[in-house]
mmCIF file of C-alpha atoms in Angstrom:
data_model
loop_
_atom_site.group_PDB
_atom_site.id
_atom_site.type_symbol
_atom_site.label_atom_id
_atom_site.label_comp_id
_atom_site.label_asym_id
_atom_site.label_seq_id
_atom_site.Cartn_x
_atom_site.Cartn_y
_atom_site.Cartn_z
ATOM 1 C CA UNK A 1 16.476 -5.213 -23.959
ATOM 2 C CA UNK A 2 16.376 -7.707 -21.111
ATOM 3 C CA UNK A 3 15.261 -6.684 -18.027
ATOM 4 C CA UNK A 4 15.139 -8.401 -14.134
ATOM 5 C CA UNK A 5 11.957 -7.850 -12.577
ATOM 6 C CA UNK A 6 11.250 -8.157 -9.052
ATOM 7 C CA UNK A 7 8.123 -8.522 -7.041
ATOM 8 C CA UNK A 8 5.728 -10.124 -4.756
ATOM 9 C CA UNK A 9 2.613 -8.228 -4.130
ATOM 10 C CA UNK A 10 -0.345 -6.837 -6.340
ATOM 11 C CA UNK A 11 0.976 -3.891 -7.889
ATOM 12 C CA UNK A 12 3.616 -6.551 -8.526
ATOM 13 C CA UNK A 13 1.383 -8.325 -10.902
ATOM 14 C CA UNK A 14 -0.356 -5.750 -12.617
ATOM 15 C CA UNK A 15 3.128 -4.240 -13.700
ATOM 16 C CA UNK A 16 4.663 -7.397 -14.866
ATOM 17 C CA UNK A 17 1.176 -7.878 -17.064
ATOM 18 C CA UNK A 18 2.201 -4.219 -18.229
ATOM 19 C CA UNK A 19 5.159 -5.257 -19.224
ATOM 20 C CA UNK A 20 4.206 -8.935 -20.678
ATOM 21 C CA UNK A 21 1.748 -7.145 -22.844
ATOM 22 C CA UNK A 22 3.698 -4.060 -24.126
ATOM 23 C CA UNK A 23 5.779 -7.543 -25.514
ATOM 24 C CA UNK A 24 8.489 -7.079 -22.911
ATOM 25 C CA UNK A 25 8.376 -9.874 -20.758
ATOM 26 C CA UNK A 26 11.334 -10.026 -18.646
ATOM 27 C CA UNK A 27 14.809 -12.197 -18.604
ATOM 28 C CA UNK A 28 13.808 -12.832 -14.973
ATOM 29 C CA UNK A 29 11.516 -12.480 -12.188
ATOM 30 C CA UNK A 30 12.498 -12.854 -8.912
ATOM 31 C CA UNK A 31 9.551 -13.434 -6.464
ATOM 32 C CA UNK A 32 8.836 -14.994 -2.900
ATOM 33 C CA UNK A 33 8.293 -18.518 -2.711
ATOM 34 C CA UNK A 34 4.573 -18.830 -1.333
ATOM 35 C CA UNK A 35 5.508 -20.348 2.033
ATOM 36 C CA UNK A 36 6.974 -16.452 2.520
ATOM 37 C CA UNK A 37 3.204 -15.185 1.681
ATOM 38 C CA UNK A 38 2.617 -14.016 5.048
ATOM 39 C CA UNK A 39 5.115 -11.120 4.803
ATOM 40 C CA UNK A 40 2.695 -9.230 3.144
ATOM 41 C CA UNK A 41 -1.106 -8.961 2.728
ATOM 42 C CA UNK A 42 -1.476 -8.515 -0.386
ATOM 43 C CA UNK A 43 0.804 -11.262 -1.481
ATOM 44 C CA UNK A 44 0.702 -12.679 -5.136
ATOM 45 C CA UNK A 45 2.688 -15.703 -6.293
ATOM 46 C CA UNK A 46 4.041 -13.950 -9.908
ATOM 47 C CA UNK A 47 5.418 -17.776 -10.591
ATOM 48 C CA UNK A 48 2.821 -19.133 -13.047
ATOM 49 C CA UNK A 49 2.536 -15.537 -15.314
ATOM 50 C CA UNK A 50 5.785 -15.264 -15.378
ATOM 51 C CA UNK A 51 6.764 -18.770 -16.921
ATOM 52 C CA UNK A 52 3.915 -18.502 -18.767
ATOM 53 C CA UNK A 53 5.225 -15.342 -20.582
ATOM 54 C CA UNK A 54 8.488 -16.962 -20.989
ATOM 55 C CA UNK A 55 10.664 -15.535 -18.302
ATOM 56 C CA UNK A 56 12.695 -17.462 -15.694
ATOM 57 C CA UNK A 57 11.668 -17.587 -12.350
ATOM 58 C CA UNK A 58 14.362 -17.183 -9.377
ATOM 59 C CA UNK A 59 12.516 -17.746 -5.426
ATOM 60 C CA UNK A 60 13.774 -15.867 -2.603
ATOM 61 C CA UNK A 61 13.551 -14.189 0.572
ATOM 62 C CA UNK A 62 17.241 -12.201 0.211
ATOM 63 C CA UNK A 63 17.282 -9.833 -2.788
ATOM 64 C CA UNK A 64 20.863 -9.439 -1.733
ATOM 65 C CA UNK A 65 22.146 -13.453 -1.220
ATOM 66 C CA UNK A 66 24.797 -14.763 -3.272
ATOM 67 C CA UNK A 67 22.739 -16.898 -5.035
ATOM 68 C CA UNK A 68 20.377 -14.289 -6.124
ATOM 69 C CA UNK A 69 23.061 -12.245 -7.202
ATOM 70 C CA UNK A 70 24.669 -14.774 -9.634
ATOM 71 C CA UNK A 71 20.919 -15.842 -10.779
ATOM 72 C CA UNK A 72 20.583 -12.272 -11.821
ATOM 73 C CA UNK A 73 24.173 -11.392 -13.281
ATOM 74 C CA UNK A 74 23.528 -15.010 -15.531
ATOM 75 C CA UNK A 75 21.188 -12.772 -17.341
ATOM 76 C CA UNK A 76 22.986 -10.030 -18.109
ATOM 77 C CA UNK A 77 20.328 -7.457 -17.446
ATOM 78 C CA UNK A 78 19.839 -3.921 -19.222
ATOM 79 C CA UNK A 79 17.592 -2.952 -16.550
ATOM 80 C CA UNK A 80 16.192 -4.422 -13.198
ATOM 81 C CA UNK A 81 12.819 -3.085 -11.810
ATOM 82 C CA UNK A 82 11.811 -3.509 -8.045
ATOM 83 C CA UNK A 83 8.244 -3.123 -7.841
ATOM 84 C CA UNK A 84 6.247 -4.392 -4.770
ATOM 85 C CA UNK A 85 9.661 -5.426 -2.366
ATOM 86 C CA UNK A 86 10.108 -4.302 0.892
ATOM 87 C CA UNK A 87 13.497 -5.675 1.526
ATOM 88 C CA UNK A 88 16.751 -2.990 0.783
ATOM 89 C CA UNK A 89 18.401 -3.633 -2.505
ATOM 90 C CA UNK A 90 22.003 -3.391 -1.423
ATOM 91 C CA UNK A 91 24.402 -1.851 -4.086
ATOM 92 C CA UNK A 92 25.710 -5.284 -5.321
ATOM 93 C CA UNK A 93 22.670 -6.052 -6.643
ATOM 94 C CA UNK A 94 21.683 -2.471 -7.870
ATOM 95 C CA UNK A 95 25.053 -2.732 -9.933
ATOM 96 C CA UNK A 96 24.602 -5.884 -11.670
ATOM 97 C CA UNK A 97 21.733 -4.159 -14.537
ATOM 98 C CA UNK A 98 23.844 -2.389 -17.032
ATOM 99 C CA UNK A 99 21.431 0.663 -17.097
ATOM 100 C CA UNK A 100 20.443 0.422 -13.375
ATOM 101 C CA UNK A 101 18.342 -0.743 -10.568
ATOM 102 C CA UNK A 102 14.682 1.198 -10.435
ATOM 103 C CA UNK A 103 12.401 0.904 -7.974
ATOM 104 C CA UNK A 104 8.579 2.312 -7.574
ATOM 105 C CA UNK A 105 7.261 4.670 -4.701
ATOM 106 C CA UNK A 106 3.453 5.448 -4.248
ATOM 107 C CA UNK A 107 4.248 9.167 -3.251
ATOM 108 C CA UNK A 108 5.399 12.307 -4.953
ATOM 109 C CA UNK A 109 8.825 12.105 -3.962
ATOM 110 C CA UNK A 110 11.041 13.516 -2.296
ATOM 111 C CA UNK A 111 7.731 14.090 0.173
ATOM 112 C CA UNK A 112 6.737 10.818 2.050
ATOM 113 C CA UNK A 113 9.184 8.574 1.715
ATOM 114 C CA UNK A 114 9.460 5.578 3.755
ATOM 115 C CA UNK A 115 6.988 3.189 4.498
ATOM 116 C CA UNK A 116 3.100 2.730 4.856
ATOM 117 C CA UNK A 117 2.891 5.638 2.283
ATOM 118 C CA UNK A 118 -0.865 5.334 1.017
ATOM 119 C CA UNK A 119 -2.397 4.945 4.489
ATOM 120 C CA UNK A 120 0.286 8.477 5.829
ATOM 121 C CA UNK A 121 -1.534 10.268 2.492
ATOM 122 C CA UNK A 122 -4.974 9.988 3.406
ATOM 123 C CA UNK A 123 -4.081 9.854 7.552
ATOM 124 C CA UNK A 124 -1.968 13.319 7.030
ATOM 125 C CA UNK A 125 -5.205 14.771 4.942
ATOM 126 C CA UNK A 126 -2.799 15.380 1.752
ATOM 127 C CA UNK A 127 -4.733 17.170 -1.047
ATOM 128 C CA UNK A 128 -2.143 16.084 -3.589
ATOM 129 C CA UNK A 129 0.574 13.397 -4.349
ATOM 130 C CA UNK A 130 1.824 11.511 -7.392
ATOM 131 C CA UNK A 131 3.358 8.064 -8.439
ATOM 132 C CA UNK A 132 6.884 7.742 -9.270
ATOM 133 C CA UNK A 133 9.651 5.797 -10.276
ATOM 134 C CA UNK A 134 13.076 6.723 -9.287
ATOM 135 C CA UNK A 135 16.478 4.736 -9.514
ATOM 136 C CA UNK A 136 17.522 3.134 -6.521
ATOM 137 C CA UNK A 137 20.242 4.527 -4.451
ATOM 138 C CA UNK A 138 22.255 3.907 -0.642
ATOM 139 C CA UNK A 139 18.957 5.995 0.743
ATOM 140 C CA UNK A 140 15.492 5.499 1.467
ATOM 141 C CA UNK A 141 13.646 6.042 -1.685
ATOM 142 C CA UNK A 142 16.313 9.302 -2.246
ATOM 143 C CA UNK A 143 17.441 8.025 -5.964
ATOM 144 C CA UNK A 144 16.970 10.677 -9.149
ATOM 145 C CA UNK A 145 13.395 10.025 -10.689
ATOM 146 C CA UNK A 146 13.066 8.541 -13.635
ATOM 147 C CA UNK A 147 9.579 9.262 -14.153
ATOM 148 C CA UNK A 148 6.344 10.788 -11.949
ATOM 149 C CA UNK A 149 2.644 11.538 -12.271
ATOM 150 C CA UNK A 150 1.295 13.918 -9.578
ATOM 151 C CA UNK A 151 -2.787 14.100 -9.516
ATOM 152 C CA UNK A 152 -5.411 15.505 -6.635
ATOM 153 C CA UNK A 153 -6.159 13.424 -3.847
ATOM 154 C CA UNK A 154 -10.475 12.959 -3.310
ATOM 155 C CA UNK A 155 -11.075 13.761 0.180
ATOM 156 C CA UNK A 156 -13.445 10.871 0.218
ATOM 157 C CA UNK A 157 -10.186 8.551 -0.522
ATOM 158 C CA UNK A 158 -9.935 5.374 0.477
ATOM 159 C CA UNK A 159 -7.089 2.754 0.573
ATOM 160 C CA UNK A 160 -8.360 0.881 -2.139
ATOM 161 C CA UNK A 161 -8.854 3.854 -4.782
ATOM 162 C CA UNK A 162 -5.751 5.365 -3.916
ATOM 163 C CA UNK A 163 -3.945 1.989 -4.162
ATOM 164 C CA UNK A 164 -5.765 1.520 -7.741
ATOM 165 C CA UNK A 165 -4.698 4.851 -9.058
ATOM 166 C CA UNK A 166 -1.494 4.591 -8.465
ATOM 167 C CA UNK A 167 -1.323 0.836 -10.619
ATOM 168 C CA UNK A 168 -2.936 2.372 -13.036
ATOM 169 C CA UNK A 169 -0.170 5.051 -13.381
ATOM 170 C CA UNK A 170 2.435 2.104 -12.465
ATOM 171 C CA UNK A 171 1.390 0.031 -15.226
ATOM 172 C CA UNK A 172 1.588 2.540 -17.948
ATOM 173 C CA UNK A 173 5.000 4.163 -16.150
ATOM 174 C CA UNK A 174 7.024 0.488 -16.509
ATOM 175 C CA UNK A 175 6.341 0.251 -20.245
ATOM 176 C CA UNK A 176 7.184 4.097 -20.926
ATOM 177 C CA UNK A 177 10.350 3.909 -18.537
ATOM 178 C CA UNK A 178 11.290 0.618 -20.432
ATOM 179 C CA UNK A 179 11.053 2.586 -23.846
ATOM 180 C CA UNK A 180 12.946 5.374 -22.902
ATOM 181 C CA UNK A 181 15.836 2.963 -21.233
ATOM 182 C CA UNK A 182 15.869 1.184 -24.214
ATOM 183 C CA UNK A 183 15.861 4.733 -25.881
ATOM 184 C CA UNK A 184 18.913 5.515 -24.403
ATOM 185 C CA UNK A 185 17.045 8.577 -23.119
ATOM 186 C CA UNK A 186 15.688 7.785 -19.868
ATOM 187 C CA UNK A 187 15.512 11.260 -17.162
ATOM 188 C CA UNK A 188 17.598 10.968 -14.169
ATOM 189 C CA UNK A 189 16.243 14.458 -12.285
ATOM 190 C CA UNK A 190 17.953 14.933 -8.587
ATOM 191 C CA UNK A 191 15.335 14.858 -6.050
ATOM 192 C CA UNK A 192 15.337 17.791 -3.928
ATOM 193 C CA UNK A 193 16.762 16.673 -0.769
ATOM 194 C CA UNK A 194 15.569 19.778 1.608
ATOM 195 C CA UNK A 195 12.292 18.974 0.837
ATOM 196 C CA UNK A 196 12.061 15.148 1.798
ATOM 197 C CA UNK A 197 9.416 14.236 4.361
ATOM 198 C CA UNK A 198 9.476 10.327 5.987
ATOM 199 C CA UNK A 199 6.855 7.935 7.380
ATOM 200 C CA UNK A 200 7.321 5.197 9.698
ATOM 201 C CA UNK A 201 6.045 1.670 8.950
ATOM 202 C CA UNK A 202 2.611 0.932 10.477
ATOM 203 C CA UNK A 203 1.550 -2.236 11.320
ATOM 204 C CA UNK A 204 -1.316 -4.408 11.396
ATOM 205 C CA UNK A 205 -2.200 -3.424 15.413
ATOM 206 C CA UNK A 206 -2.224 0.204 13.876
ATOM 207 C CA UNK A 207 -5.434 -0.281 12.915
ATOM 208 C CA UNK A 208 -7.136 -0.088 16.117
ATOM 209 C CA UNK A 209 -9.442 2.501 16.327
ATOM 210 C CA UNK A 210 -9.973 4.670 19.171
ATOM 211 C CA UNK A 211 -13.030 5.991 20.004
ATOM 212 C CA UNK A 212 -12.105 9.087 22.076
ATOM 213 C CA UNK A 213 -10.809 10.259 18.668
ATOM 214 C CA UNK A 214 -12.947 12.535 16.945
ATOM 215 C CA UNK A 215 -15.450 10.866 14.338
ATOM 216 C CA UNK A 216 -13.656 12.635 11.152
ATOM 217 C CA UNK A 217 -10.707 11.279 12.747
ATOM 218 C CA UNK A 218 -11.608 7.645 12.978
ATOM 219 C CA UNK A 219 -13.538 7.765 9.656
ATOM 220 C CA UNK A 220 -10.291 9.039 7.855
ATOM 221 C CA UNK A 221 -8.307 5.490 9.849
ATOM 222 C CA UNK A 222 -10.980 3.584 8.401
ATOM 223 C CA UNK A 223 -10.333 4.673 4.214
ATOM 224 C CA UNK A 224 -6.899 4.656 5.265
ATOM 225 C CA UNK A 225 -6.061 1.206 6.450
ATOM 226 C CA UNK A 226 -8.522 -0.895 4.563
ATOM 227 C CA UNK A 227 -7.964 -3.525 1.884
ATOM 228 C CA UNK A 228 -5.754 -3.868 0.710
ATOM 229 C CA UNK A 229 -4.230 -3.397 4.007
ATOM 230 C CA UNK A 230 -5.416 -5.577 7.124
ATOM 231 C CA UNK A 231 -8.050 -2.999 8.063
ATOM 232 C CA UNK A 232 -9.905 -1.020 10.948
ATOM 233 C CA UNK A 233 -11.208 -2.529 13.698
ATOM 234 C CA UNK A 234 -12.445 -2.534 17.195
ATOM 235 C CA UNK A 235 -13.240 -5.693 19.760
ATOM 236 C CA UNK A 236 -16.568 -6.410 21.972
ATOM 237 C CA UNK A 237 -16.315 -8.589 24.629
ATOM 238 C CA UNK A 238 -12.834 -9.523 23.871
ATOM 239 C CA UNK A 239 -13.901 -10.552 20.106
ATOM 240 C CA UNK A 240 -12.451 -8.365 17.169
ATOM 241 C CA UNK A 241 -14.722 -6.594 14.827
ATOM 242 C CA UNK A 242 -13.125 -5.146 11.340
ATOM 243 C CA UNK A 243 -14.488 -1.941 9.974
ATOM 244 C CA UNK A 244 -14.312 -1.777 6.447
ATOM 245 C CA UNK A 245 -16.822 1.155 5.822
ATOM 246 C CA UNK A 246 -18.160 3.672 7.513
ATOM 247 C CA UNK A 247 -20.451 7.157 7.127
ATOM 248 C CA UNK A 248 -21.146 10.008 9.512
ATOM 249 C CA UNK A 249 -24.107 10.417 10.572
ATOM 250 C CA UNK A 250 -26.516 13.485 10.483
ATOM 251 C CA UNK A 251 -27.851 14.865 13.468
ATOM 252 C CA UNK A 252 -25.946 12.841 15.603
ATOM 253 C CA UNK A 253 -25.956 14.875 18.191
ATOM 254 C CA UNK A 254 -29.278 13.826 19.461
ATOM 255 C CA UNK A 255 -27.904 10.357 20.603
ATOM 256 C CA UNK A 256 -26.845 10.392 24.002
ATOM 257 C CA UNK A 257 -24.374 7.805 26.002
ATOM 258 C CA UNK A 258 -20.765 6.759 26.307
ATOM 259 C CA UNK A 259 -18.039 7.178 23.679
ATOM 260 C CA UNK A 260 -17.780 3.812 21.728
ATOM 261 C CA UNK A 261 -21.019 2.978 22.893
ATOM 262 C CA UNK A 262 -23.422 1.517 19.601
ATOM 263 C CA UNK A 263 -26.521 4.038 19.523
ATOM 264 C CA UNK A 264 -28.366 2.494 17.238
ATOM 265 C CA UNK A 265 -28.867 -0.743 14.566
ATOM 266 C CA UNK A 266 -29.710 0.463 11.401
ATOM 267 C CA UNK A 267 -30.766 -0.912 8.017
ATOM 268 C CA UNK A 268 -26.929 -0.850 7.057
ATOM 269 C CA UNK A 269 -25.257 -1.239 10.177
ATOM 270 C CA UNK A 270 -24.786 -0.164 13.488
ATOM 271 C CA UNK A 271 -24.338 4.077 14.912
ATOM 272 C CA UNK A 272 -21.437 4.139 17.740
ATOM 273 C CA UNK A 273 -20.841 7.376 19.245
ATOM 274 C CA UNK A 274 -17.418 9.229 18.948
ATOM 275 C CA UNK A 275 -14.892 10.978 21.263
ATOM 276 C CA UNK A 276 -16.191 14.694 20.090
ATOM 277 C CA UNK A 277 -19.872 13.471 20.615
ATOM 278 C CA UNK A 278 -20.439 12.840 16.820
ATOM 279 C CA UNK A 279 -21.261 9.694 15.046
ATOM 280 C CA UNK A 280 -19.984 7.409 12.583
ATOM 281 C CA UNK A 281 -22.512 4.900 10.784
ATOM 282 C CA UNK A 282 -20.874 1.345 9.935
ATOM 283 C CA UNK A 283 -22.072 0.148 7.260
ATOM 284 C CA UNK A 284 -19.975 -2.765 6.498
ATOM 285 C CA UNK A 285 -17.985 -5.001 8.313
ATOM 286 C CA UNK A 286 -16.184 -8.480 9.930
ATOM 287 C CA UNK A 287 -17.180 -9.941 12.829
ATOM 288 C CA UNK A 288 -16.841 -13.988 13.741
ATOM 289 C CA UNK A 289 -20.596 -13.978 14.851
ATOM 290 C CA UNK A 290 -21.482 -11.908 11.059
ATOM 291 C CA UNK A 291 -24.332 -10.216 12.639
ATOM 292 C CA UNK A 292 -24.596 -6.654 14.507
ATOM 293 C CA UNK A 293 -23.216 -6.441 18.025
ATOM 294 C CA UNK A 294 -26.084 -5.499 20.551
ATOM 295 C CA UNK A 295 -27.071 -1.841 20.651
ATOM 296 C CA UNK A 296 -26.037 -0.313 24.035
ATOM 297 C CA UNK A 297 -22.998 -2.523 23.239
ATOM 298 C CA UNK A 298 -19.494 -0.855 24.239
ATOM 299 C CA UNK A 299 -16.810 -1.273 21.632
ATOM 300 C CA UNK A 300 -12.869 -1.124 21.902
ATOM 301 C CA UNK A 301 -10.045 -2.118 24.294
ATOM 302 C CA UNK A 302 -8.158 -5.577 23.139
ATOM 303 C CA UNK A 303 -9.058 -9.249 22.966
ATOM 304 C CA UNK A 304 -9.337 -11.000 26.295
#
């Protein structure tokens, strides 16, 4: 069976591995050149594992250009698989594999569709959600599922576990999905459309933590937006600080002062006081100095 595969980020890689070691390597992978590695943050240049497992290697920034559109009907795919691309497949493309065009969504579709999906999960305090593969469609990740996973979300969860559960499901997914293509028996269930829910693309600046939130509040934005995502993070004195990890803090009550205001330098970090009057402890964390702002120190507004 030959098979397109397209991709440009880390869950990128680990399914194309998936699929080089199940002894499917693909036809073709189309990737970003590395001068585009900016348009995301967890970038990977898929160029040098996927000549090395034999497959052609097409660069662009337009899934839906003419030239990648005759690079990719050359091959005469049975299936193409978008995993890890944030640009819309257009129909034209989606056409070309004889089988069809799937793509991957970390979500339990049809709930939280759309964009930014595994900071929305642990943001929205979801208790449940599920990796899936579905085949692309004229919607927003609205395509019949091909194959999904649901399992409990740890209230503890951070971006980084979440992220790594759902590549773990992703790489085992591709190679079943590619079995049952080739199988002739691959599902095609209707996704319930009443019951779709959307999320809005977040950005970088999204990160910026605001201390009149509660502390539960601004601990859940720090699991939520860290690596691989850009991260947390405050300023002092016009100079950013990232946030990568953070605790709350027992008795925090007895500290006294001014919401954002740093409490106290501890062994680990540094106490700042929260909008509710609760604490959070950081405990690890980016700052162009790489030492502990002052205590007393007042955190947040922007760079000067």
């Amino acid at each position: 069976m030959r098979i397109v595969f397209v991709g440009a980020v880390e869950s990128s890689k680990i399914a194309l591995e998936a699929l080089i070691k199940a002894g499917r390597p693909p036809a073709l992978v189309i990737t970003l050149p590395p001068e585009a590695a900016g348009r995301h943050s967890d970038f990977v240049d898929l160029g040098n594992l996927a000549l090395a497992a034999g497959s052609a290697v097409h660069h662009t920034t337009d899934i839906n250009a003419l030239e990648t559109l005759e690079a990719v009907t050359a091959v005469a795919p049975d299936l193409t698989l978008v995993i890890g691309w944030s640009q819309v497949c257009r129909r034209p493309f989606r056409e070309i594999a004889r089988v069809g065009t799937a793509g991957f969504h970390p979500a339990a579709l049809p709930r939280l569709r759309g964009r930014g999906v595994i900071p929305w999960t642990i943001l929205r305090g979801e208790e449940k959600t599920g990796s899936t593969l579905f085949w692309l469609d004229d919607g927003v990740d609205s395509g019949p599922i091909l194959l999904q996973r649901q399992f409990p979300v740890d209230p503890d969860e951070t971006a980084r576990s979440l992220y790594t559960k759902h590549t773990e499901n992703l790489a085992q997914m591709i190679v079943e999905a590619a079995a049952q293509v080739e199988a002739g028996n691959a599902a095609r269930a209707e996704q319930n459309q009443a019951e779709a829910s959307y999320c809005a693309k977040r950005t970088a600046e999204d990160g910026l933590i605001d201390w009149r939130q509660s502390a539960a509040s601004i601990l859940r934005l720090i699991r939520a937006v860290g690596a691989p995502y850009p991260g947390a993070f405050t300023f002092y004195n016009g100079q950013k600080i990232r946030i990568d990890a953070a605790v709350p803090v027992e008795n925090s009550r007895r500290f006294i002062g001014l919401t954002g205001q740093i409490q106290a330098i501890t062994e680990r970090g540094f106490i700042v006081l929260c909008g509710d009057a609760e604490c959070i402890e950081a405990t690890s964390w980016e700052w162009a100095p790489e030492r502990r702002p002052p205590i007393h120190a007042k955190l947040g507004g922007t760079a000067a």
